[in-house]
């Protein structure tokens, strides 16, 4: 009330509190007929738009003048080729059995396979790779198995691939269609003519699919890296091209030279990603960053440093990057150098890279220690095969981040040390968090 | 549209071709018969040197004085924003002009300075971001370079009244890098103190530059005797290099230790004896 006074709002502008009370009793008073209250509530307390089932119908009684009996009678199925007579229960009304075909006969569908005559074969369908017998056999199987080529390939007498069979079938059908058509225009809309079967494309497509399926996680990551790198390079080139537009007239010759030289550098560097090692991806990033820097006519030293730092950070997760920055701070180094000369920037970059190496080594050591302890426990815990050197994001999720405390020896650290000394062994699985480094370690 | 670039060779002998309008008379300088050596020099002037990186160290920032008794509500401080050579050398050898973009509340917020010292002085009361754009001579670079600087009027230490004696100085050091400069540019600036030119590759013949004469107008453009020079900050890379080298040593020591530790761990057999006090 006071709040409203302060705000200057009129009191009781929406009488919500007053309304709430009469509403619930009002709703419960209206009880629907025919269905229970709870069921009605399920529909959202609204009558259905159309009565799905007329409730009164459910309680219908048999019309008294009809006499229903059930009889065991024979029947035939038009879908069958043989003359099998089976029996089943039939609902007979007033002594008259039901008429009509077996109710399930209509589901016996099959594919229309083109049938060619010998004449047509001689005229249009001869092929050096296929004998007439084979083609006939193929079409027979197609008919039997409704164009299920995998099954057909299985049963085909000589070994032919699915693609070969498909190719033969579709090209024969196509040829027949065209031959039989009065004019080419008639069949132009037929799907076989409009979109003919392309063997080489199909084989290529299946090969590519199987490659993607069998790609290991490692290869996936490599591909992603390359794509990201390529995208970055493309964007950088776009950006520098856009800003260079107004000056193109003057510097056009020099530009062409530079871009020509830069492009081979860029195309080489992504392909260098192949060997799986820690150094190469960062070298690739560096090479492409350097190339893109050289494409600029002018830049600031700090910009260049930022780009190189970003490039070396690209292989690390966010947490790792934060740890690097924390380490720099602990060492007393400015995150951005105060005097960014060429030498200072180079040293700064090298320092960052060394810190990354250090952090990665820490993780490796943690891994090894965890491995050792899990073996001792006999528990089938995480046994990483190869140390995960890259993709800090993945690792950071499984490991507790360990912030380095330079010059800070906490009580906990001391206690842990004592515990360890008492047990006299390497950390157990219970103490997976490794020893925090103390200033005395330096 | 001038016709000079599409003229056949014989026209260069001084014949004036008919021009579309009287104003676009072809300048004789474009058509003059040039000596072979000059010709090749001109051609080479545009050649880009791949392995030479020209670097111009600059410092840019602001110095702000509290006006004290003379201060008013809207003009409490007098400040100067500037770009100078890091060792107070004359930047005009490389920089053609500097454009300072001030807060829109200033009159003519776009201030263009075409000669050194590249600075703007103003009076005001508010802090804001100043955009500084460097334009270079055409042989250096056709593109401009943007810098940003936050104008600071009030000192960090808020204790006590403001003094008119000591200004608030914020400077940033940076280096303008020309990665593949043209030969002509390198030739022109190779001896100038404002420019850092690395050792040129052997066999590179550049036309000799105008010798640097400190007594000449070259020095006038520098800021060594600038009235505010007493407040300029010192930027020495030595301290930072030392710090970085020491840190790298520390980190390298850690790496060595961990590698040793890793080798030890990898050398141990994997199936260890189950120890009695392990309980899972």
XYZ file of C-alpha atoms in Angstrom:
722
model
C 0.000 0.000 0.000
C 2.791 2.384 0.963
C 4.737 1.393 -2.107
C 1.829 2.414 -4.229
C 1.664 5.712 -2.419
C 5.319 6.341 -3.126
C 5.004 5.405 -6.747
C 1.946 7.518 -7.034
C -0.111 4.682 -8.373
C -3.828 4.735 -7.842
C -4.904 2.272 -5.224
C -6.825 -0.796 -6.242
C -6.044 -0.283 -9.896
C -6.350 -3.993 -10.472
C -8.440 -5.589 -7.779
C -6.539 -8.861 -8.060
C -6.808 -9.826 -4.460
C -10.529 -9.293 -4.525
C -10.990 -11.414 -7.608
C -9.051 -14.420 -6.531
C -11.478 -15.557 -3.898
C -14.697 -15.881 -5.880
C -12.984 -17.553 -8.801
C -12.000 -20.956 -7.449
C -15.411 -21.700 -5.909
C -16.992 -20.639 -9.179
C -14.991 -23.151 -11.138
C -15.635 -26.038 -8.859
C -19.328 -25.346 -8.858
C -19.550 -26.079 -12.569
C -19.483 -29.809 -12.751
C -19.610 -31.254 -16.220
C -22.087 -33.959 -17.114
C -21.108 -37.201 -18.649
C -17.466 -37.305 -17.501
C -15.961 -37.052 -14.079
C -14.521 -33.842 -12.712
C -10.921 -35.017 -12.812
C -11.127 -36.148 -16.381
C -12.680 -32.869 -17.320
C -9.830 -31.075 -15.606
C -7.366 -32.952 -17.804
C -8.834 -31.371 -20.882
C -8.106 -27.969 -19.438
C -11.591 -27.426 -18.193
C -12.846 -26.812 -21.665
C -15.341 -28.919 -23.512
C -13.755 -30.627 -26.536
C -14.335 -28.976 -29.861
C -15.915 -32.051 -31.317
C -17.266 -34.977 -29.405
C -14.765 -37.729 -30.237
C -16.933 -40.523 -29.066
C -20.540 -40.042 -28.346
C -20.714 -41.219 -24.780
C -24.224 -42.496 -25.166
C -23.151 -44.778 -28.023
C -20.969 -46.776 -25.713
C -23.901 -48.106 -23.868
C -25.758 -49.125 -27.003
C -27.626 -52.329 -26.833
C -27.913 -54.742 -29.705
C -30.778 -54.050 -32.058
C -33.208 -56.785 -31.067
C -34.427 -57.702 -34.585
C -30.988 -58.844 -35.773
C -29.761 -62.325 -35.053
C -25.973 -62.595 -34.696
C -24.135 -65.865 -34.747
C -20.491 -66.741 -35.141
C -19.595 -69.547 -37.543
C -16.441 -71.404 -38.482
C -16.264 -70.918 -42.239
C -13.693 -71.368 -45.015
C -12.224 -68.396 -46.909
C -9.807 -67.643 -49.728
C -7.272 -64.898 -50.129
C -7.021 -63.243 -53.522
C -3.471 -62.240 -52.701
C -2.386 -65.840 -52.808
C -1.347 -67.535 -56.005
C -2.168 -71.030 -54.822
C -5.621 -72.205 -53.999
C -5.283 -72.449 -50.257
C -8.504 -72.753 -48.293
C -8.351 -71.811 -44.678
C -11.006 -71.479 -42.002
C -11.819 -68.747 -39.553
C -14.598 -67.432 -37.332
C -17.052 -65.251 -39.174
C -19.768 -62.989 -37.789
C -22.989 -64.066 -39.476
C -25.954 -61.705 -39.395
C -29.374 -63.325 -39.799
C -27.864 -66.342 -41.503
C -26.073 -64.315 -44.183
C -22.287 -64.585 -44.162
C -20.286 -61.471 -45.123
C -19.241 -60.969 -48.708
C -16.140 -59.584 -50.217
C -12.514 -60.509 -50.404
C -10.327 -61.337 -47.482
C -9.924 -58.026 -45.684
C -6.147 -58.129 -45.693
C -5.767 -58.857 -49.387
C -5.563 -55.183 -50.265
C -2.253 -54.846 -48.498
C -0.460 -57.103 -50.905
C 1.295 -54.390 -52.870
C 4.272 -54.873 -55.110
C 6.523 -52.788 -57.336
C 5.888 -52.593 -61.034
C 8.945 -53.970 -62.714
C 9.349 -53.242 -66.357
C 9.270 -56.335 -68.517
C 11.145 -56.217 -71.784
C 10.897 -58.506 -74.757
C 13.843 -60.197 -76.399
C 13.456 -57.852 -79.314
C 13.701 -54.845 -77.094
C 16.734 -56.341 -75.449
C 18.533 -56.765 -78.767
C 17.649 -53.282 -79.889
C 18.281 -51.123 -76.831
C 19.619 -52.982 -73.876
C 22.755 -54.796 -74.838
C 25.731 -53.946 -72.710
C 29.303 -55.245 -72.798
C 29.387 -55.689 -69.029
C 26.128 -57.604 -68.763
C 24.909 -60.782 -70.352
C 21.296 -61.315 -71.199
C 20.999 -64.079 -68.631
C 22.343 -61.853 -65.908
C 19.987 -59.063 -66.814
C 17.041 -61.419 -66.848
C 18.069 -62.834 -63.526
C 18.403 -59.339 -62.138
C 14.930 -58.363 -63.195
C 13.489 -61.536 -61.860
C 15.048 -60.903 -58.476
C 13.903 -57.306 -58.549
C 10.374 -58.479 -59.021
C 10.597 -61.056 -56.316
C 12.141 -58.771 -53.780
C 10.476 -55.481 -54.667
C 13.668 -53.674 -55.565
C 15.327 -54.360 -52.249
C 18.772 -54.241 -53.699
C 20.611 -55.366 -50.636
C 18.694 -58.639 -50.693
C 19.027 -58.866 -54.453
C 22.781 -58.370 -54.277
C 22.948 -61.165 -51.768
C 21.131 -63.595 -53.972
C 22.638 -62.610 -57.252
C 24.576 -65.562 -58.631
C 27.716 -63.687 -59.654
C 29.122 -61.185 -57.234
C 28.094 -57.693 -58.200
C 27.962 -54.669 -55.977
C 24.697 -53.046 -55.067
C 25.686 -50.009 -57.091
C 26.336 -52.073 -60.214
C 22.979 -53.799 -59.930
C 21.170 -50.547 -59.369
C 22.956 -48.968 -62.260
C 21.982 -51.806 -64.597
C 18.400 -51.896 -63.459
C 17.832 -48.173 -63.721
C 19.580 -47.721 -67.023
C 17.617 -50.607 -68.540
C 14.345 -49.186 -67.246
C 15.296 -45.794 -68.515
C 16.179 -47.125 -71.967
C 12.925 -49.060 -72.196
C 10.888 -46.072 -71.121
C 12.483 -43.859 -73.709
C 12.174 -46.525 -76.398
C 8.523 -47.131 -75.688
C 7.563 -43.524 -75.319
C 5.902 -41.917 -78.283
C 8.004 -38.822 -77.927
C 10.732 -37.756 -75.597
C 8.498 -35.147 -74.057
C 6.118 -37.740 -72.669
C 8.564 -39.346 -70.369
C 10.556 -36.259 -69.502
C 8.732 -35.925 -66.213
C 9.192 -39.547 -65.218
C 11.413 -39.727 -62.184
C 13.773 -42.173 -63.845
C 14.437 -39.705 -66.646
C 14.427 -36.561 -64.588
C 16.877 -37.810 -61.979
C 18.917 -40.619 -63.450
C 21.020 -42.907 -61.276
C 24.618 -41.806 -61.074
C 26.884 -44.738 -60.186
C 30.089 -42.869 -59.526
C 28.341 -40.309 -57.383
C 26.641 -42.998 -55.363
C 29.852 -44.886 -54.791
C 31.622 -41.725 -53.779
C 28.818 -40.756 -51.437
C 28.821 -44.118 -49.717
C 32.563 -44.095 -49.405
C 32.493 -40.642 -47.844
C 29.758 -41.687 -45.432
C 31.673 -44.713 -44.291
C 34.744 -42.580 -43.844
C 32.858 -40.148 -41.672
C 31.424 -43.018 -39.683
C 34.778 -44.634 -39.085
C 36.571 -41.379 -38.315
C 38.101 -41.505 -34.925
C 37.593 -38.770 -32.383
C 41.158 -37.644 -33.014
C 40.548 -37.073 -36.690
C 37.314 -35.230 -35.966
C 39.140 -32.828 -33.763
C 41.875 -32.301 -36.343
C 39.293 -31.546 -39.003
C 37.556 -29.079 -36.731
C 40.826 -27.339 -35.975
C 41.664 -27.007 -39.642
C 38.233 -25.664 -40.444
C 38.367 -23.119 -37.639
C 41.804 -22.055 -38.772
C 40.685 -21.749 -42.382
C 37.672 -19.733 -41.306
C 39.855 -17.409 -39.278
C 42.243 -16.881 -42.153
C 39.388 -16.244 -44.530
C 37.871 -13.696 -42.195
C 41.174 -11.953 -41.698
C 41.677 -11.761 -45.422
C 38.188 -10.428 -45.886
C 38.764 -7.792 -43.233
C 42.050 -6.663 -44.690
C 40.625 -6.737 -48.207
C 37.672 -4.580 -47.167
C 39.834 -1.946 -45.569
C 42.207 -1.968 -48.505
C 39.482 -1.215 -51.047
C 39.938 2.564 -51.328
C 43.684 2.227 -51.795
C 43.586 -0.578 -54.308
C 44.361 1.638 -57.260
C 47.731 2.767 -55.973
C 48.953 -0.362 -54.316
C 47.367 -2.911 -56.631
C 50.590 -4.335 -58.041
C 52.250 -4.678 -54.693
C 49.077 -6.161 -53.255
C 48.860 -8.866 -55.857
C 52.416 -9.830 -55.046
C 51.801 -9.963 -51.345
C 48.591 -11.963 -51.556
C 50.216 -14.402 -53.924
C 53.042 -14.951 -51.515
C 50.769 -15.139 -48.525
C 48.364 -17.638 -50.041
C 50.834 -20.492 -50.462
C 51.934 -19.857 -46.911
C 48.387 -20.173 -45.720
C 47.517 -23.232 -47.723
C 50.597 -25.029 -46.510
C 50.057 -24.329 -42.864
C 46.612 -25.977 -42.434
C 47.883 -29.146 -44.036
C 50.651 -29.261 -41.491
C 48.127 -30.197 -38.843
C 48.410 -33.896 -39.749
C 51.075 -35.122 -37.317
C 49.512 -35.380 -33.902
C 51.862 -33.595 -31.613
C 51.584 -30.699 -29.258
C 54.004 -28.413 -31.047
C 52.664 -28.536 -34.557
C 49.199 -27.040 -34.047
C 50.625 -24.011 -32.306
C 53.231 -23.698 -35.038
C 50.426 -23.748 -37.573
C 48.561 -21.017 -35.716
C 51.719 -18.965 -35.535
C 52.500 -19.359 -39.190
C 49.042 -18.299 -40.248
C 48.972 -15.413 -37.776
C 52.329 -14.189 -38.999
C 51.147 -14.472 -42.567
C 48.022 -12.494 -41.866
C 50.030 -9.849 -40.026
C 52.340 -9.476 -42.989
C 49.341 -8.830 -45.174
C 48.552 -5.714 -43.239
C 50.320 -2.624 -44.432
C 50.733 -1.304 -40.921
C 49.897 -2.520 -37.447
C 50.611 -1.852 -33.825
C 53.038 -4.035 -31.888
C 50.375 -4.635 -29.236
C 47.950 -5.832 -31.900
C 50.519 -8.277 -33.224
C 51.189 -9.580 -29.716
C 47.464 -10.006 -29.084
C 47.077 -12.004 -32.269
C 50.002 -14.275 -31.428
C 48.740 -14.785 -27.888
C 45.315 -15.661 -29.224
C 46.882 -18.095 -31.663
C 48.778 -19.901 -28.944
C 45.700 -19.837 -26.712
C 43.522 -21.376 -29.367
C 44.653 -24.834 -28.419
C 43.789 -24.358 -24.754
C 40.496 -24.167 -22.937
C 39.237 -21.119 -21.092
C 40.283 -22.464 -17.711
C 43.795 -23.125 -18.911
C 44.044 -19.603 -20.276
C 42.922 -18.225 -16.939
C 45.542 -20.322 -15.216
C 48.220 -18.979 -17.524
C 47.174 -15.430 -16.690
C 47.110 -16.204 -12.996
C 50.611 -17.621 -13.260
C 51.826 -14.511 -15.035
C 50.406 -12.381 -12.281
C 51.983 -14.524 -9.628
C 55.330 -14.165 -11.348
C 54.916 -10.424 -11.277
C 54.651 -10.068 -15.041
C 52.222 -7.627 -16.663
C 49.548 -9.358 -18.675
C 50.078 -6.699 -21.281
C 53.666 -5.497 -21.378
C 54.203 -1.916 -20.373
C 56.931 -1.360 -22.956
C 55.920 -3.565 -25.871
C 59.051 -3.500 -27.976
C 59.812 -6.274 -30.413
C 62.128 -8.016 -27.959
C 59.752 -7.651 -25.029
C 56.840 -9.007 -27.014
C 58.876 -11.971 -28.186
C 59.946 -12.776 -24.621
C 56.409 -12.359 -23.366
C 55.080 -14.761 -25.964
C 57.750 -17.318 -25.182
C 56.983 -17.032 -21.492
C 53.309 -17.685 -22.122
C 54.133 -20.734 -24.187
C 56.442 -22.070 -21.517
C 53.753 -21.611 -18.902
C 51.351 -23.568 -21.098
C 53.922 -26.330 -21.378
C 54.335 -26.304 -17.646
C 50.616 -26.537 -16.995
C 50.250 -29.357 -19.474
C 53.083 -31.219 -17.794
C 51.333 -30.779 -14.468
C 48.228 -32.368 -15.909
C 50.244 -35.228 -17.299
C 51.832 -35.837 -13.939
C 48.402 -35.765 -12.286
C 47.161 -38.272 -14.810
C 50.088 -40.578 -14.224
C 49.684 -40.373 -10.503
C 45.965 -41.034 -10.730
C 46.644 -43.963 -13.030
C 49.094 -45.417 -10.595
C 46.756 -45.123 -7.666
C 43.742 -46.504 -9.503
C 45.723 -49.569 -10.451
C 46.636 -50.111 -6.866
C 43.054 -49.841 -5.718
C 42.108 -52.461 -8.215
C 39.268 -50.222 -9.338
C 38.596 -49.979 -13.037
C 38.774 -46.248 -13.000
C 39.755 -43.854 -15.729
C 42.817 -45.170 -17.463
C 43.607 -42.671 -20.163
C 45.787 -44.213 -22.861
C 47.491 -41.206 -24.334
C 47.840 -38.114 -22.250
C 45.392 -35.570 -23.509
C 47.697 -32.781 -24.478
C 45.278 -30.471 -26.201
C 41.662 -29.563 -25.817
C 41.976 -28.072 -22.394
C 38.220 -27.809 -22.175
C 37.813 -31.574 -22.026
C 40.550 -32.004 -19.507
C 39.432 -29.158 -17.374
C 36.145 -30.841 -16.832
C 37.683 -33.973 -15.466
C 40.337 -32.354 -13.342
C 40.067 -30.016 -10.481
C 41.861 -26.790 -11.410
C 44.905 -26.326 -9.331
C 45.814 -22.717 -8.798
C 49.454 -22.233 -8.130
C 50.165 -20.550 -4.853
C 53.528 -18.969 -5.064
C 54.812 -17.944 -1.736
C 51.618 -18.990 -0.023
C 51.873 -22.088 2.070
C 48.433 -22.794 3.360
C 47.654 -24.834 6.373
C 45.967 -27.454 4.276
C 49.069 -27.943 2.230
C 51.051 -28.549 5.342
C 48.521 -31.035 6.638
C 48.458 -32.941 3.411
C 52.191 -33.236 3.459
C 52.099 -34.657 6.933
C 49.425 -37.150 5.990
C 51.419 -38.305 3.053
C 54.521 -38.740 5.021
C 52.671 -40.814 7.559
C 51.333 -43.207 4.949
C 54.627 -43.167 3.171
C 53.120 -43.690 -0.254
C 51.970 -41.801 -3.303
C 48.519 -40.242 -3.195
C 45.605 -42.630 -3.064
C 42.452 -42.230 -5.018
C 40.971 -40.454 -2.045
C 43.576 -37.729 -2.315
C 43.354 -37.132 -6.022
C 44.035 -33.425 -5.587
C 47.808 -33.224 -5.917
C 50.161 -31.444 -3.631
C 49.997 -27.718 -3.946
C 53.333 -26.234 -4.804
C 54.851 -24.110 -2.155
C 57.279 -21.274 -2.417
C 59.843 -23.631 -0.926
C 59.575 -25.728 -4.022
C 61.055 -23.014 -6.197
C 39.850 11.744 -66.344
C 43.470 12.262 -67.344
C 44.876 10.459 -70.335
C 48.447 10.247 -69.184
C 48.454 6.572 -68.277
C 47.172 5.367 -71.603
C 49.442 7.451 -73.792
C 51.573 5.556 -76.260
C 55.306 6.008 -75.948
C 55.799 8.499 -78.755
C 53.428 10.946 -77.169
C 55.814 11.388 -74.346
C 57.974 13.574 -76.552
C 56.081 16.611 -75.367
C 53.033 16.653 -77.613
C 49.994 17.687 -75.736
C 47.047 15.469 -76.695
C 43.630 17.042 -76.799
C 41.993 16.938 -73.413
C 38.327 16.779 -72.697
C 38.175 19.850 -70.598
C 40.651 22.610 -70.287
C 41.258 22.053 -66.611
C 42.718 18.596 -66.919
C 45.864 19.668 -68.651
C 48.355 16.896 -68.403
C 51.064 17.815 -66.005
C 54.415 17.898 -67.719
C 56.076 16.070 -64.839
C 54.281 12.870 -65.785
C 55.403 13.062 -69.381
C 58.962 14.164 -69.046
C 61.634 12.027 -70.560
C 63.436 10.539 -67.624
C 66.983 9.235 -67.452
C 67.357 5.476 -67.276
C 68.778 5.483 -63.764
C 66.009 7.671 -62.452
C 63.511 5.434 -64.168
C 64.771 2.300 -62.484
C 64.893 4.122 -59.181
C 61.272 5.098 -59.575
C 60.336 1.548 -60.410
C 62.263 0.209 -57.471
C 60.817 2.812 -55.148
C 57.591 0.869 -55.131
C 59.209 -2.522 -54.669
C 58.384 -4.096 -51.342
C 61.170 -5.355 -49.122
C 60.025 -8.613 -47.658
C 62.540 -9.162 -44.908
C 62.768 -5.620 -43.643
C 60.494 -4.482 -40.847
C 60.339 -0.764 -40.158
C 59.363 0.133 -36.630
C 58.416 3.534 -35.250
C 58.208 3.624 -31.449
C 55.635 6.108 -30.259
C 54.161 7.267 -27.020
C 50.669 8.709 -26.833
C 48.618 9.941 -23.938
C 47.283 12.867 -21.968
C 48.523 15.330 -19.384
C 45.863 17.108 -17.341
C 46.293 20.054 -14.948
C 43.760 21.089 -12.353
C 43.029 24.770 -12.795
C 42.633 25.516 -9.136
C 41.330 29.016 -8.502
C 40.706 29.549 -12.195
C 38.559 26.446 -12.417
C 34.889 26.793 -13.279
C 32.035 24.298 -13.282
C 32.453 23.481 -16.942
C 36.208 23.978 -17.214
C 37.956 22.515 -14.235
C 40.988 21.085 -16.000
C 43.326 22.006 -18.780
C 44.580 18.981 -20.653
C 46.663 18.037 -23.666
C 46.411 14.908 -25.762
C 49.422 14.090 -27.941
C 51.400 11.573 -29.930
C 55.162 11.811 -29.734
C 58.173 9.766 -30.706
C 59.220 7.464 -27.905
C 62.562 9.237 -27.615
C 61.012 12.572 -28.493
C 62.079 12.453 -32.107
C 60.154 14.063 -34.893
C 57.380 11.806 -36.111
C 56.509 13.856 -39.164
C 59.015 11.864 -41.188
C 56.505 9.031 -41.109
C 53.267 10.607 -39.941
C 51.454 12.856 -42.355
C 48.715 13.969 -39.986
C 46.958 12.979 -36.792
C 43.231 13.286 -36.220
C 41.995 13.516 -32.642
C 38.329 12.724 -32.173
C 37.100 14.416 -29.014
C 33.846 14.133 -27.113
C 30.933 15.503 -29.188
C 30.305 18.128 -26.556
C 33.410 19.932 -27.758
C 33.320 22.430 -30.564
C 34.579 20.840 -33.752
C 35.287 17.529 -32.046
C 37.334 16.327 -34.998
C 40.705 17.996 -34.661
C 43.222 17.546 -37.443
C 46.893 18.236 -36.816
C 49.062 18.204 -39.905
C 52.417 19.157 -38.505
C 54.331 18.365 -35.377
C 53.895 18.557 -32.462
C 50.878 16.325 -32.913
C 48.778 17.450 -29.996
C 45.595 19.158 -28.945
C 45.059 21.176 -25.813
C 41.638 21.824 -24.372
C 39.783 22.765 -21.226
C 37.012 20.679 -19.800
C 35.584 18.857 -16.819
C 34.854 15.339 -18.041
C 36.818 12.193 -18.766
C 36.134 10.363 -22.013
C 37.766 8.204 -24.630
C 39.741 9.992 -27.292
C 40.190 8.336 -30.663
C 43.545 9.092 -32.221
C 44.016 8.260 -35.875
C 47.438 8.304 -37.493
C 47.753 8.985 -41.189
C 51.056 8.150 -42.831
C 52.849 9.456 -45.856
C 51.829 7.670 -49.007
C 55.153 5.913 -49.477
C 54.865 4.465 -45.989
C 51.290 3.282 -45.933
C 47.958 4.256 -47.425
C 46.030 2.848 -44.481
C 45.365 4.719 -41.283
C 45.976 3.392 -37.798
C 43.586 3.904 -34.882
C 44.534 4.311 -31.254
C 42.310 4.896 -28.265
C 43.127 6.678 -25.068
C 41.044 7.390 -22.013
C 41.477 10.974 -20.795
C 42.176 10.926 -17.080
C 41.674 14.137 -15.129
C 41.426 12.982 -11.538
C 44.325 11.331 -9.758
C 44.154 7.786 -8.391
C 44.935 8.974 -4.963
C 41.732 10.727 -3.989
C 43.039 11.922 -0.672
C 43.331 15.638 -0.209
C 42.554 18.514 -2.532
C 43.755 18.542 -6.105
C 46.991 20.352 -6.794
C 47.642 22.620 -9.706
C 51.323 21.811 -9.593
C 51.337 18.148 -10.449
C 49.369 17.001 -13.496
C 47.715 13.654 -14.062
C 49.820 11.921 -16.709
C 48.781 8.778 -18.562
C 50.992 7.610 -21.401
C 51.064 4.418 -23.443
C 54.027 3.080 -25.329
C 53.499 1.308 -28.606
C 55.285 0.622 -31.859
C 54.004 1.206 -35.352
C 55.209 -1.629 -37.548
C 55.467 -1.562 -41.322
C 56.005 -5.222 -42.199
C 56.927 -4.947 -45.867
C 57.935 -1.372 -46.537
C 58.586 -0.023 -49.958
C 62.174 0.600 -50.952
C 61.497 4.285 -51.396
C 60.205 4.565 -47.870
C 63.148 2.696 -46.397
C 65.552 4.837 -48.380
C 63.911 7.994 -47.159
C 63.872 7.133 -43.460
C 66.883 4.907 -43.034
C 68.920 7.440 -41.137
C 66.192 9.137 -39.170
C 66.322 8.743 -35.389
C 62.554 8.392 -35.042
C 62.596 5.215 -37.107
C 64.079 1.856 -36.249
C 65.434 0.241 -39.379
C 66.956 -3.207 -38.990
C 70.137 -4.322 -40.697
C 69.336 -4.261 -44.372
C 69.941 -7.370 -46.428
C 73.312 -7.555 -48.174
C 73.373 -6.309 -51.722
C 70.443 -4.000 -51.343
C 71.244 -0.773 -53.083
C 69.207 2.082 -51.818
C 69.579 5.612 -53.022
C 71.378 7.587 -50.357
C 69.015 9.466 -48.118
C 69.155 13.076 -47.124
C 71.602 13.144 -44.239
C 70.046 13.793 -40.886
C 70.941 17.237 -39.578
C 69.863 17.815 -36.002
C 70.300 21.537 -36.402
C 67.870 21.542 -39.270
C 64.115 21.616 -39.215
C 64.134 17.885 -38.526
C 64.753 18.521 -34.862
C 62.108 21.178 -34.642
C 59.417 18.616 -35.023
C 60.658 16.622 -32.062
C 59.449 17.046 -28.506
C 62.779 17.165 -26.698
C 62.221 20.787 -25.712
C 58.502 20.515 -25.389
C 57.062 22.579 -22.526
C 55.465 19.461 -21.069
C 58.509 17.280 -21.577
C 59.325 17.280 -17.881
C 56.187 15.184 -17.300
C 56.891 12.638 -19.975
C 57.296 9.139 -18.640
C 60.271 6.914 -19.232
C 59.768 3.695 -21.078
C 62.713 1.397 -20.791
C 62.465 -2.094 -22.103
C 65.375 -3.213 -19.948
C 63.339 -3.641 -16.780
C 60.646 -5.580 -18.510
C 63.151 -7.776 -20.324
C 64.894 -8.585 -17.086
C 61.646 -9.490 -15.400
C 60.591 -11.665 -18.309
C 63.942 -13.434 -18.473
C 63.847 -14.174 -14.743
C 60.283 -15.506 -14.995
C 61.174 -17.694 -17.934
C 64.028 -19.183 -15.988
C 61.710 -20.009 -13.116
C 59.177 -21.659 -15.381
C 61.850 -23.595 -17.222
C 63.118 -24.931 -13.898
C 59.619 -26.134 -13.050
C 59.330 -27.805 -16.418
C 62.593 -29.664 -15.899
C 61.441 -30.878 -12.498
C 58.111 -32.092 -13.803
C 59.701 -33.851 -16.760
C 61.943 -35.694 -14.341
C 58.954 -36.583 -12.221
C 57.073 -37.796 -15.267
C 59.961 -39.996 -16.318
C 60.041 -41.526 -12.874
C 56.316 -42.217 -12.940
C 56.461 -43.706 -16.398
C 59.359 -45.939 -15.412
C 57.442 -47.556 -12.597
C 55.635 -50.841 -13.360
C 51.891 -50.428 -13.619
C 50.775 -53.361 -11.528
C 51.735 -52.271 -8.090
C 51.533 -54.272 -4.871
C 48.190 -53.681 -3.180
C 48.958 -51.929 0.030
C 47.306 -52.987 3.209
C 45.726 -49.721 4.206
C 43.839 -49.157 0.971
C 40.173 -49.679 1.322
C 37.795 -48.874 -1.511
